[in-house]
């Protein structure tokens, strides 16, 4: 949230209304609503939105949640800013990404920024593996991830193998495949231009430190991009 607000300040906007695309269970939306923004979250997953709606606390500011695709949503209002966080943008194929940009364009106030995170092709390390181990509500969640990269279509397919453990007993195990489209910076610039948006800035996804935003290099994996309506 601090990162987002630093971006808003850098681009001279103080939004009231924010549109969150691929909002999932509303992790960012509740925090933004708590900071006083009017938030609308859009996601195509009824399951994620159902969890999001249950998370709303009594008497707490509530985001609005809308079931729709980020490539095809239509809402009866415009927003001062739009965001798409935590890799959500990569779930779109290239043609869907162009449609998403055009929808964002028609839902943004004239100087409104669209802040979205994407993964950079040049920074993908094929064959990457990692472990995650966390405990939540008495359950231990172990996740082993394995990525394979399809160069021709720039798709990073990540297999997440989960083991859910209660005490010493494995209570569930399952695998999910997430196919994420990665982009070079040039490709992203062209895609934005084709869709009537222009790139206002790009920063490394790591939160800014005391020295400010971190510059993007060819090895920056998560890029936080800021786009605005183009001149056309
Ligand atoms: C990695 S999660 C990120 C969730 C949330 N932004 C966060 O940071 O917690 C990606 C989300 O994008 C949603 N998603 C994927 N493709 C979508 C699409 N075409 N339209 C809308 N939502 C989509 C998924 O349902 C999922 O909730």
PDB file of C-alpha atoms and ligand atoms in Angstrom:
ATOM      1  CA  UNK A   1       0.000   0.000   0.000  1.00  0.00           C
ATOM      2  CA  UNK A   2       2.886   2.337   0.817  1.00  0.00           C
ATOM      3  CA  UNK A   3       4.460   1.454  -2.538  1.00  0.00           C
ATOM      4  CA  UNK A   4       1.218   2.235  -4.385  1.00  0.00           C
ATOM      5  CA  UNK A   5       0.766   5.519  -2.570  1.00  0.00           C
ATOM      6  CA  UNK A   6       4.366   6.483  -3.422  1.00  0.00           C
ATOM      7  CA  UNK A   7       3.552   5.825  -7.075  1.00  0.00           C
ATOM      8  CA  UNK A   8       0.364   7.924  -6.852  1.00  0.00           C
ATOM      9  CA  UNK A   9       2.369  10.794  -5.333  1.00  0.00           C
ATOM     10  CA  UNK A  10       5.138  10.469  -7.924  1.00  0.00           C
ATOM     11  CA  UNK A  11       2.555  10.817 -10.714  1.00  0.00           C
ATOM     12  CA  UNK A  12       0.758  13.696  -8.974  1.00  0.00           C
ATOM     13  CA  UNK A  13      -2.573  11.961  -8.353  1.00  0.00           C
ATOM     14  CA  UNK A  14      -4.584  11.541  -5.165  1.00  0.00           C
ATOM     15  CA  UNK A  15      -7.235   9.037  -6.170  1.00  0.00           C
ATOM     16  CA  UNK A  16     -10.546   8.576  -4.417  1.00  0.00           C
ATOM     17  CA  UNK A  17     -11.774   5.600  -6.436  1.00  0.00           C
ATOM     18  CA  UNK A  18      -9.567   2.606  -7.313  1.00  0.00           C
ATOM     19  CA  UNK A  19     -10.289  -0.348  -9.584  1.00  0.00           C
ATOM     20  CA  UNK A  20      -8.413  -3.568  -8.699  1.00  0.00           C
ATOM     21  CA  UNK A  21      -8.230  -6.137 -11.517  1.00  0.00           C
ATOM     22  CA  UNK A  22      -7.687  -9.800 -10.602  1.00  0.00           C
ATOM     23  CA  UNK A  23      -8.427  -8.859  -6.990  1.00  0.00           C
ATOM     24  CA  UNK A  24      -8.512 -12.471  -5.725  1.00  0.00           C
ATOM     25  CA  UNK A  25      -9.711 -12.602  -2.126  1.00  0.00           C
ATOM     26  CA  UNK A  26      -9.344  -8.826  -1.793  1.00  0.00           C
ATOM     27  CA  UNK A  27      -5.997  -8.677   0.025  1.00  0.00           C
ATOM     28  CA  UNK A  28      -5.184  -5.244  -1.362  1.00  0.00           C
ATOM     29  CA  UNK A  29      -8.790  -4.040  -1.454  1.00  0.00           C
ATOM     30  CA  UNK A  30      -9.416  -4.280   2.279  1.00  0.00           C
ATOM     31  CA  UNK A  31      -6.181  -2.431   3.040  1.00  0.00           C
ATOM     32  CA  UNK A  32      -6.999   0.275   0.483  1.00  0.00           C
ATOM     33  CA  UNK A  33     -10.575   0.608   1.764  1.00  0.00           C
ATOM     34  CA  UNK A  34      -9.151   0.944   5.275  1.00  0.00           C
ATOM     35  CA  UNK A  35      -7.023   3.848   4.024  1.00  0.00           C
ATOM     36  CA  UNK A  36     -10.165   5.612   2.806  1.00  0.00           C
ATOM     37  CA  UNK A  37     -10.264   4.704  -0.905  1.00  0.00           C
ATOM     38  CA  UNK A  38     -13.477   3.578  -2.623  1.00  0.00           C
ATOM     39  CA  UNK A  39     -12.408   0.241  -4.046  1.00  0.00           C
ATOM     40  CA  UNK A  40     -13.937  -2.019  -6.681  1.00  0.00           C
ATOM     41  CA  UNK A  41     -12.333  -5.427  -7.101  1.00  0.00           C
ATOM     42  CA  UNK A  42     -12.868  -7.475 -10.269  1.00  0.00           C
ATOM     43  CA  UNK A  43     -12.090 -11.184 -10.543  1.00  0.00           C
ATOM     44  CA  UNK A  44     -13.311 -13.998 -12.776  1.00  0.00           C
ATOM     45  CA  UNK A  45     -13.252 -16.573  -9.973  1.00  0.00           C
ATOM     46  CA  UNK A  46     -16.508 -16.939  -8.010  1.00  0.00           C
ATOM     47  CA  UNK A  47     -14.589 -18.937  -5.373  1.00  0.00           C
ATOM     48  CA  UNK A  48     -12.056 -16.145  -4.758  1.00  0.00           C
ATOM     49  CA  UNK A  49     -14.817 -13.516  -4.587  1.00  0.00           C
ATOM     50  CA  UNK A  50     -16.860 -15.614  -2.205  1.00  0.00           C
ATOM     51  CA  UNK A  51     -13.871 -15.721   0.206  1.00  0.00           C
ATOM     52  CA  UNK A  52     -13.343 -11.969  -0.329  1.00  0.00           C
ATOM     53  CA  UNK A  53     -16.955 -11.210   0.619  1.00  0.00           C
ATOM     54  CA  UNK A  54     -16.651 -13.326   3.782  1.00  0.00           C
ATOM     55  CA  UNK A  55     -13.505 -11.448   4.808  1.00  0.00           C
ATOM     56  CA  UNK A  56     -15.376  -8.127   5.080  1.00  0.00           C
ATOM     57  CA  UNK A  57     -15.568  -7.290   8.791  1.00  0.00           C
ATOM     58  CA  UNK A  58     -18.615  -5.733  10.429  1.00  0.00           C
ATOM     59  CA  UNK A  59     -18.434  -1.949  10.559  1.00  0.00           C
ATOM     60  CA  UNK A  60     -15.263  -1.962   8.394  1.00  0.00           C
ATOM     61  CA  UNK A  61     -15.124  -0.111   5.078  1.00  0.00           C
ATOM     62  CA  UNK A  62     -16.191  -2.570   2.371  1.00  0.00           C
ATOM     63  CA  UNK A  63     -14.811  -2.831  -1.121  1.00  0.00           C
ATOM     64  CA  UNK A  64     -17.278  -3.720  -3.875  1.00  0.00           C
ATOM     65  CA  UNK A  65     -16.566  -7.008  -5.625  1.00  0.00           C
ATOM     66  CA  UNK A  66     -17.599  -7.752  -9.217  1.00  0.00           C
ATOM     67  CA  UNK A  67     -17.440 -11.098 -10.983  1.00  0.00           C
ATOM     68  CA  UNK A  68     -15.957 -10.422 -14.445  1.00  0.00           C
ATOM     69  CA  UNK A  69     -12.954 -11.049 -16.650  1.00  0.00           C
ATOM     70  CA  UNK A  70     -10.319  -8.314 -16.643  1.00  0.00           C
ATOM     71  CA  UNK A  71     -10.289  -8.528 -20.438  1.00  0.00           C
ATOM     72  CA  UNK A  72     -14.041  -7.946 -20.761  1.00  0.00           C
ATOM     73  CA  UNK A  73     -15.399  -6.077 -17.703  1.00  0.00           C
ATOM     74  CA  UNK A  74     -17.828  -3.196 -18.181  1.00  0.00           C
ATOM     75  CA  UNK A  75     -18.697  -0.974 -15.251  1.00  0.00           C
ATOM     76  CA  UNK A  76     -20.977   2.063 -15.168  1.00  0.00           C
ATOM     77  CA  UNK A  77     -18.315   4.451 -13.822  1.00  0.00           C
ATOM     78  CA  UNK A  78     -14.739   5.619 -14.303  1.00  0.00           C
ATOM     79  CA  UNK A  79     -11.965   5.372 -11.684  1.00  0.00           C
ATOM     80  CA  UNK A  80      -9.199   7.725 -10.561  1.00  0.00           C
ATOM     81  CA  UNK A  81      -6.679   4.848 -10.673  1.00  0.00           C
ATOM     82  CA  UNK A  82      -6.547   1.171 -11.559  1.00  0.00           C
ATOM     83  CA  UNK A  83      -4.231  -1.566 -10.296  1.00  0.00           C
ATOM     84  CA  UNK A  84      -3.468  -5.221 -11.049  1.00  0.00           C
ATOM     85  CA  UNK A  85      -1.234  -6.735  -8.385  1.00  0.00           C
ATOM     86  CA  UNK A  86       0.820  -9.794  -7.634  1.00  0.00           C
ATOM     87  CA  UNK A  87       1.203 -11.355 -11.047  1.00  0.00           C
ATOM     88  CA  UNK A  88      -2.526 -11.321 -11.904  1.00  0.00           C
ATOM     89  CA  UNK A  89      -1.833  -9.695 -15.283  1.00  0.00           C
ATOM     90  CA  UNK A  90       0.266 -12.668 -16.454  1.00  0.00           C
ATOM     91  CA  UNK A  91      -2.788 -14.958 -16.513  1.00  0.00           C
ATOM     92  CA  UNK A  92      -3.975 -13.140 -19.638  1.00  0.00           C
ATOM     93  CA  UNK A  93      -2.804 -14.275 -23.072  1.00  0.00           C
ATOM     94  CA  UNK A  94      -1.430 -11.510 -25.312  1.00  0.00           C
ATOM     95  CA  UNK A  95      -4.702 -10.800 -27.155  1.00  0.00           C
ATOM     96  CA  UNK A  96      -6.585 -10.754 -23.827  1.00  0.00           C
ATOM     97  CA  UNK A  97      -3.973  -8.389 -22.379  1.00  0.00           C
ATOM     98  CA  UNK A  98      -4.641  -5.952 -25.254  1.00  0.00           C
ATOM     99  CA  UNK A  99      -8.393  -6.182 -24.586  1.00  0.00           C
ATOM    100  CA  UNK A 100      -7.754  -5.627 -20.875  1.00  0.00           C
ATOM    101  CA  UNK A 101      -5.742  -2.452 -21.609  1.00  0.00           C
ATOM    102  CA  UNK A 102      -8.535  -1.126 -23.838  1.00  0.00           C
ATOM    103  CA  UNK A 103     -11.129  -1.785 -21.097  1.00  0.00           C
ATOM    104  CA  UNK A 104      -8.894  -0.107 -18.526  1.00  0.00           C
ATOM    105  CA  UNK A 105      -8.514   2.883 -20.847  1.00  0.00           C
ATOM    106  CA  UNK A 106     -12.258   3.336 -21.094  1.00  0.00           C
ATOM    107  CA  UNK A 107     -12.673   3.087 -17.291  1.00  0.00           C
ATOM    108  CA  UNK A 108      -9.873   5.491 -16.288  1.00  0.00           C
ATOM    109  CA  UNK A 109     -10.150   9.193 -15.512  1.00  0.00           C
ATOM    110  CA  UNK A 110      -8.041  11.207 -18.015  1.00  0.00           C
ATOM    111  CA  UNK A 111      -4.807  11.429 -15.918  1.00  0.00           C
ATOM    112  CA  UNK A 112      -5.473   8.249 -13.947  1.00  0.00           C
ATOM    113  CA  UNK A 113      -2.591   5.760 -13.655  1.00  0.00           C
ATOM    114  CA  UNK A 114      -2.905   2.021 -14.236  1.00  0.00           C
ATOM    115  CA  UNK A 115      -0.336   0.346 -11.981  1.00  0.00           C
ATOM    116  CA  UNK A 116       0.222  -3.298 -12.844  1.00  0.00           C
ATOM    117  CA  UNK A 117       2.856  -5.894 -12.174  1.00  0.00           C
ATOM    118  CA  UNK A 118       4.240  -8.127 -14.905  1.00  0.00           C
ATOM    119  CA  UNK A 119       7.079 -10.647 -15.159  1.00  0.00           C
ATOM    120  CA  UNK A 120      10.011  -9.873 -17.446  1.00  0.00           C
ATOM    121  CA  UNK A 121      11.013 -12.499 -20.033  1.00  0.00           C
ATOM    122  CA  UNK A 122      14.741 -11.724 -19.830  1.00  0.00           C
ATOM    123  CA  UNK A 123      14.744 -12.449 -16.079  1.00  0.00           C
ATOM    124  CA  UNK A 124      13.062 -15.871 -16.238  1.00  0.00           C
ATOM    125  CA  UNK A 125      15.331 -18.623 -14.970  1.00  0.00           C
ATOM    126  CA  UNK A 126      14.139 -21.876 -16.568  1.00  0.00           C
ATOM    127  CA  UNK A 127      13.979 -24.913 -14.327  1.00  0.00           C
ATOM    128  CA  UNK A 128      13.590 -22.772 -11.222  1.00  0.00           C
ATOM    129  CA  UNK A 129      12.403 -24.653  -8.122  1.00  0.00           C
ATOM    130  CA  UNK A 130      11.400 -23.320  -4.718  1.00  0.00           C
ATOM    131  CA  UNK A 131       9.796 -24.333  -1.418  1.00  0.00           C
ATOM    132  CA  UNK A 132       7.248 -22.546   0.715  1.00  0.00           C
ATOM    133  CA  UNK A 133       6.312 -23.690   4.213  1.00  0.00           C
ATOM    134  CA  UNK A 134       3.688 -21.788   6.196  1.00  0.00           C
ATOM    135  CA  UNK A 135       1.201 -22.495   8.948  1.00  0.00           C
ATOM    136  CA  UNK A 136      -2.302 -21.091   8.972  1.00  0.00           C
ATOM    137  CA  UNK A 137      -5.313 -21.913  11.148  1.00  0.00           C
ATOM    138  CA  UNK A 138      -3.621 -25.025  12.562  1.00  0.00           C
ATOM    139  CA  UNK A 139      -2.704 -26.367   9.113  1.00  0.00           C
ATOM    140  CA  UNK A 140       0.801 -26.548   7.722  1.00  0.00           C
ATOM    141  CA  UNK A 141       0.938 -25.799   3.991  1.00  0.00           C
ATOM    142  CA  UNK A 142       3.987 -27.066   2.121  1.00  0.00           C
ATOM    143  CA  UNK A 143       4.329 -25.961  -1.463  1.00  0.00           C
ATOM    144  CA  UNK A 144       6.961 -27.124  -3.898  1.00  0.00           C
ATOM    145  CA  UNK A 145       7.081 -25.091  -7.135  1.00  0.00           C
ATOM    146  CA  UNK A 146       8.702 -26.047 -10.408  1.00  0.00           C
ATOM    147  CA  UNK A 147       8.775 -23.764 -13.435  1.00  0.00           C
ATOM    148  CA  UNK A 148       9.273 -24.581 -17.103  1.00  0.00           C
ATOM    149  CA  UNK A 149       9.578 -21.866 -19.709  1.00  0.00           C
ATOM    150  CA  UNK A 150       8.145 -22.072 -23.238  1.00  0.00           C
ATOM    151  CA  UNK A 151      10.336 -19.608 -25.149  1.00  0.00           C
ATOM    152  CA  UNK A 152       8.234 -19.558 -28.301  1.00  0.00           C
ATOM    153  CA  UNK A 153       5.125 -18.258 -26.561  1.00  0.00           C
ATOM    154  CA  UNK A 154       6.901 -16.667 -23.560  1.00  0.00           C
ATOM    155  CA  UNK A 155       4.839 -18.692 -21.115  1.00  0.00           C
ATOM    156  CA  UNK A 156       6.217 -19.665 -17.735  1.00  0.00           C
ATOM    157  CA  UNK A 157       4.286 -22.733 -16.530  1.00  0.00           C
ATOM    158  CA  UNK A 158       4.607 -23.215 -12.794  1.00  0.00           C
ATOM    159  CA  UNK A 159       3.489 -26.457 -11.172  1.00  0.00           C
ATOM    160  CA  UNK A 160       2.615 -25.980  -7.514  1.00  0.00           C
ATOM    161  CA  UNK A 161       2.596 -29.254  -5.586  1.00  0.00           C
ATOM    162  CA  UNK A 162       0.810 -28.827  -2.251  1.00  0.00           C
ATOM    163  CA  UNK A 163       0.838 -30.970   0.874  1.00  0.00           C
ATOM    164  CA  UNK A 164      -1.550 -29.950   3.641  1.00  0.00           C
ATOM    165  CA  UNK A 165      -0.565 -31.304   7.046  1.00  0.00           C
ATOM    166  CA  UNK A 166      -2.448 -31.274  10.354  1.00  0.00           C
ATOM    167  CA  UNK A 167      -0.262 -32.395  13.246  1.00  0.00           C
ATOM    168  CA  UNK A 168       1.705 -35.246  11.689  1.00  0.00           C
ATOM    169  CA  UNK A 169      -1.014 -36.299   9.251  1.00  0.00           C
ATOM    170  CA  UNK A 170      -1.173 -35.319   5.567  1.00  0.00           C
ATOM    171  CA  UNK A 171      -4.839 -34.303   5.128  1.00  0.00           C
ATOM    172  CA  UNK A 172      -4.702 -33.214   1.483  1.00  0.00           C
ATOM    173  CA  UNK A 173      -2.377 -33.119  -1.498  1.00  0.00           C
ATOM    174  CA  UNK A 174      -2.930 -31.541  -4.886  1.00  0.00           C
ATOM    175  CA  UNK A 175      -1.149 -29.916  -7.812  1.00  0.00           C
ATOM    176  CA  UNK A 176      -2.021 -26.692  -9.625  1.00  0.00           C
ATOM    177  CA  UNK A 177      -0.519 -25.460 -12.895  1.00  0.00           C
ATOM    178  CA  UNK A 178      -0.318 -21.697 -13.391  1.00  0.00           C
ATOM    179  CA  UNK A 179       0.582 -20.527 -16.907  1.00  0.00           C
ATOM    180  CA  UNK A 180       1.965 -16.990 -16.805  1.00  0.00           C
ATOM    181  CA  UNK A 181       2.683 -14.908 -19.915  1.00  0.00           C
ATOM    182  CA  UNK A 182       5.936 -12.972 -19.550  1.00  0.00           C
ATOM    183  CA  UNK A 183       6.929  -9.890 -21.592  1.00  0.00           C
ATOM    184  CA  UNK A 184      10.044  -8.053 -22.641  1.00  0.00           C
ATOM    185  CA  UNK A 185       9.935  -4.335 -21.917  1.00  0.00           C
ATOM    186  CA  UNK A 186       9.802  -3.556 -25.634  1.00  0.00           C
ATOM    187  CA  UNK A 187       6.887  -5.929 -26.137  1.00  0.00           C
ATOM    188  CA  UNK A 188       5.018  -4.348 -23.221  1.00  0.00           C
ATOM    189  CA  UNK A 189       5.607  -0.844 -24.593  1.00  0.00           C
ATOM    190  CA  UNK A 190       4.173  -1.847 -28.006  1.00  0.00           C
ATOM    191  CA  UNK A 191       1.209  -3.654 -26.483  1.00  0.00           C
ATOM    192  CA  UNK A 192       0.322  -0.569 -24.426  1.00  0.00           C
ATOM    193  CA  UNK A 193       0.629   1.747 -27.425  1.00  0.00           C
ATOM    194  CA  UNK A 194      -1.509  -0.553 -29.606  1.00  0.00           C
ATOM    195  CA  UNK A 195      -4.180  -0.435 -26.888  1.00  0.00           C
ATOM    196  CA  UNK A 196      -4.297   3.354 -26.502  1.00  0.00           C
ATOM    197  CA  UNK A 197      -2.195   3.541 -23.322  1.00  0.00           C
ATOM    198  CA  UNK A 198       1.335   4.832 -22.871  1.00  0.00           C
ATOM    199  CA  UNK A 199       4.020   3.740 -20.473  1.00  0.00           C
ATOM    200  CA  UNK A 200       4.673   6.423 -17.846  1.00  0.00           C
ATOM    201  CA  UNK A 201       7.255   4.476 -15.822  1.00  0.00           C
ATOM    202  CA  UNK A 202       8.592   1.102 -14.710  1.00  0.00           C
ATOM    203  CA  UNK A 203      10.151   0.132 -11.389  1.00  0.00           C
ATOM    204  CA  UNK A 204      11.452  -3.060  -9.808  1.00  0.00           C
ATOM    205  CA  UNK A 205       8.684  -4.844  -7.902  1.00  0.00           C
ATOM    206  CA  UNK A 206      10.650  -4.682  -4.655  1.00  0.00           C
ATOM    207  CA  UNK A 207       9.334  -1.926  -2.396  1.00  0.00           C
ATOM    208  CA  UNK A 208      11.204   1.375  -2.680  1.00  0.00           C
ATOM    209  CA  UNK A 209      13.815   1.951  -0.004  1.00  0.00           C
ATOM    210  CA  UNK A 210      15.128   5.201   1.413  1.00  0.00           C
ATOM    211  CA  UNK A 211      16.808   5.974  -1.898  1.00  0.00           C
ATOM    212  CA  UNK A 212      13.521   5.679  -3.760  1.00  0.00           C
ATOM    213  CA  UNK A 213      12.362   3.302  -6.481  1.00  0.00           C
ATOM    214  CA  UNK A 214      14.699   0.595  -7.752  1.00  0.00           C
ATOM    215  CA  UNK A 215      15.632   0.827 -11.419  1.00  0.00           C
ATOM    216  CA  UNK A 216      14.614  -2.001 -13.757  1.00  0.00           C
ATOM    217  CA  UNK A 217      17.436  -4.051 -15.314  1.00  0.00           C
ATOM    218  CA  UNK A 218      17.331  -7.108 -17.605  1.00  0.00           C
ATOM    219  CA  UNK A 219      17.404  -9.330 -14.506  1.00  0.00           C
ATOM    220  CA  UNK A 220      14.431  -7.681 -12.739  1.00  0.00           C
ATOM    221  CA  UNK A 221      11.765 -10.389 -12.632  1.00  0.00           C
ATOM    222  CA  UNK A 222       8.740  -8.497 -11.245  1.00  0.00           C
ATOM    223  CA  UNK A 223       8.197  -5.124 -12.889  1.00  0.00           C
ATOM    224  CA  UNK A 224       5.735  -2.580 -11.545  1.00  0.00           C
ATOM    225  CA  UNK A 225       4.579  -0.638 -14.596  1.00  0.00           C
ATOM    226  CA  UNK A 226       2.622   2.608 -14.643  1.00  0.00           C
ATOM    227  CA  UNK A 227       0.520   3.330 -17.722  1.00  0.00           C
ATOM    228  CA  UNK A 228      -1.733   6.208 -18.629  1.00  0.00           C
ATOM    229  CA  UNK A 229      -4.151   6.991 -21.402  1.00  0.00           C
ATOM    230  CA  UNK A 230      -2.236   7.680 -24.591  1.00  0.00           C
ATOM    231  CA  UNK A 231      -2.590  10.898 -26.546  1.00  0.00           C
ATOM    232  CA  UNK A 232      -4.632   9.348 -29.391  1.00  0.00           C
TER     233      UNK A 232
HETATM  234  C1  LIG B   1      -2.107 -14.445  -8.171  1.00  0.00           C
HETATM  235  S1  LIG B   1      -3.780 -14.023  -7.871  1.00  0.00           S
HETATM  236  C2  LIG B   1      -3.593 -12.364  -7.280  1.00  0.00           C
HETATM  237  C3  LIG B   1      -4.747 -11.946  -6.410  1.00  0.00           C
HETATM  238  C4  LIG B   1      -4.660 -10.528  -5.820  1.00  0.00           C
HETATM  239  N1  LIG B   1      -4.390  -9.520  -6.822  1.00  0.00           N
HETATM  240  C5  LIG B   1      -3.621 -10.466  -4.717  1.00  0.00           C
HETATM  241  O1  LIG B   1      -2.608  -9.798  -4.895  1.00  0.00           O
HETATM  242  O2  LIG B   1      -3.836 -11.074  -3.673  1.00  0.00           O
HETATM  243  C6  LIG B   1      -4.420 -13.823  -9.513  1.00  0.00           C
HETATM  244  C7  LIG B   1      -5.910 -13.561  -9.568  1.00  0.00           C
HETATM  245  O3  LIG B   1      -6.251 -13.217 -10.910  1.00  0.00           O
HETATM  246  C8  LIG B   1      -7.517 -13.788 -11.203  1.00  0.00           C
HETATM  247  N2  LIG B   1      -7.638 -13.871 -12.665  1.00  0.00           N
HETATM  248  C9  LIG B   1      -6.906 -14.629 -13.520  1.00  0.00           C
HETATM  249  N3  LIG B   1      -7.315 -14.416 -14.780  1.00  0.00           N
HETATM  250  C10 LIG B   1      -8.305 -13.497 -14.718  1.00  0.00           C
HETATM  251  C11 LIG B   1      -9.118 -12.847 -15.694  1.00  0.00           C
HETATM  252  N4  LIG B   1      -9.001 -13.140 -16.995  1.00  0.00           N
HETATM  253  N5  LIG B   1     -10.029 -11.951 -15.277  1.00  0.00           N
HETATM  254  C12 LIG B   1     -10.187 -11.662 -13.966  1.00  0.00           C
HETATM  255  N6  LIG B   1      -9.447 -12.254 -12.990  1.00  0.00           N
HETATM  256  C13 LIG B   1      -8.507 -13.149 -13.366  1.00  0.00           C
HETATM  257  C14 LIG B   1      -7.496 -15.129 -10.495  1.00  0.00           C
HETATM  258  O4  LIG B   1      -8.818 -15.609 -10.311  1.00  0.00           O
HETATM  259  C15 LIG B   1      -6.783 -14.761  -9.196  1.00  0.00           C
HETATM  260  O5  LIG B   1      -7.708 -14.383  -8.217  1.00  0.00           O
END
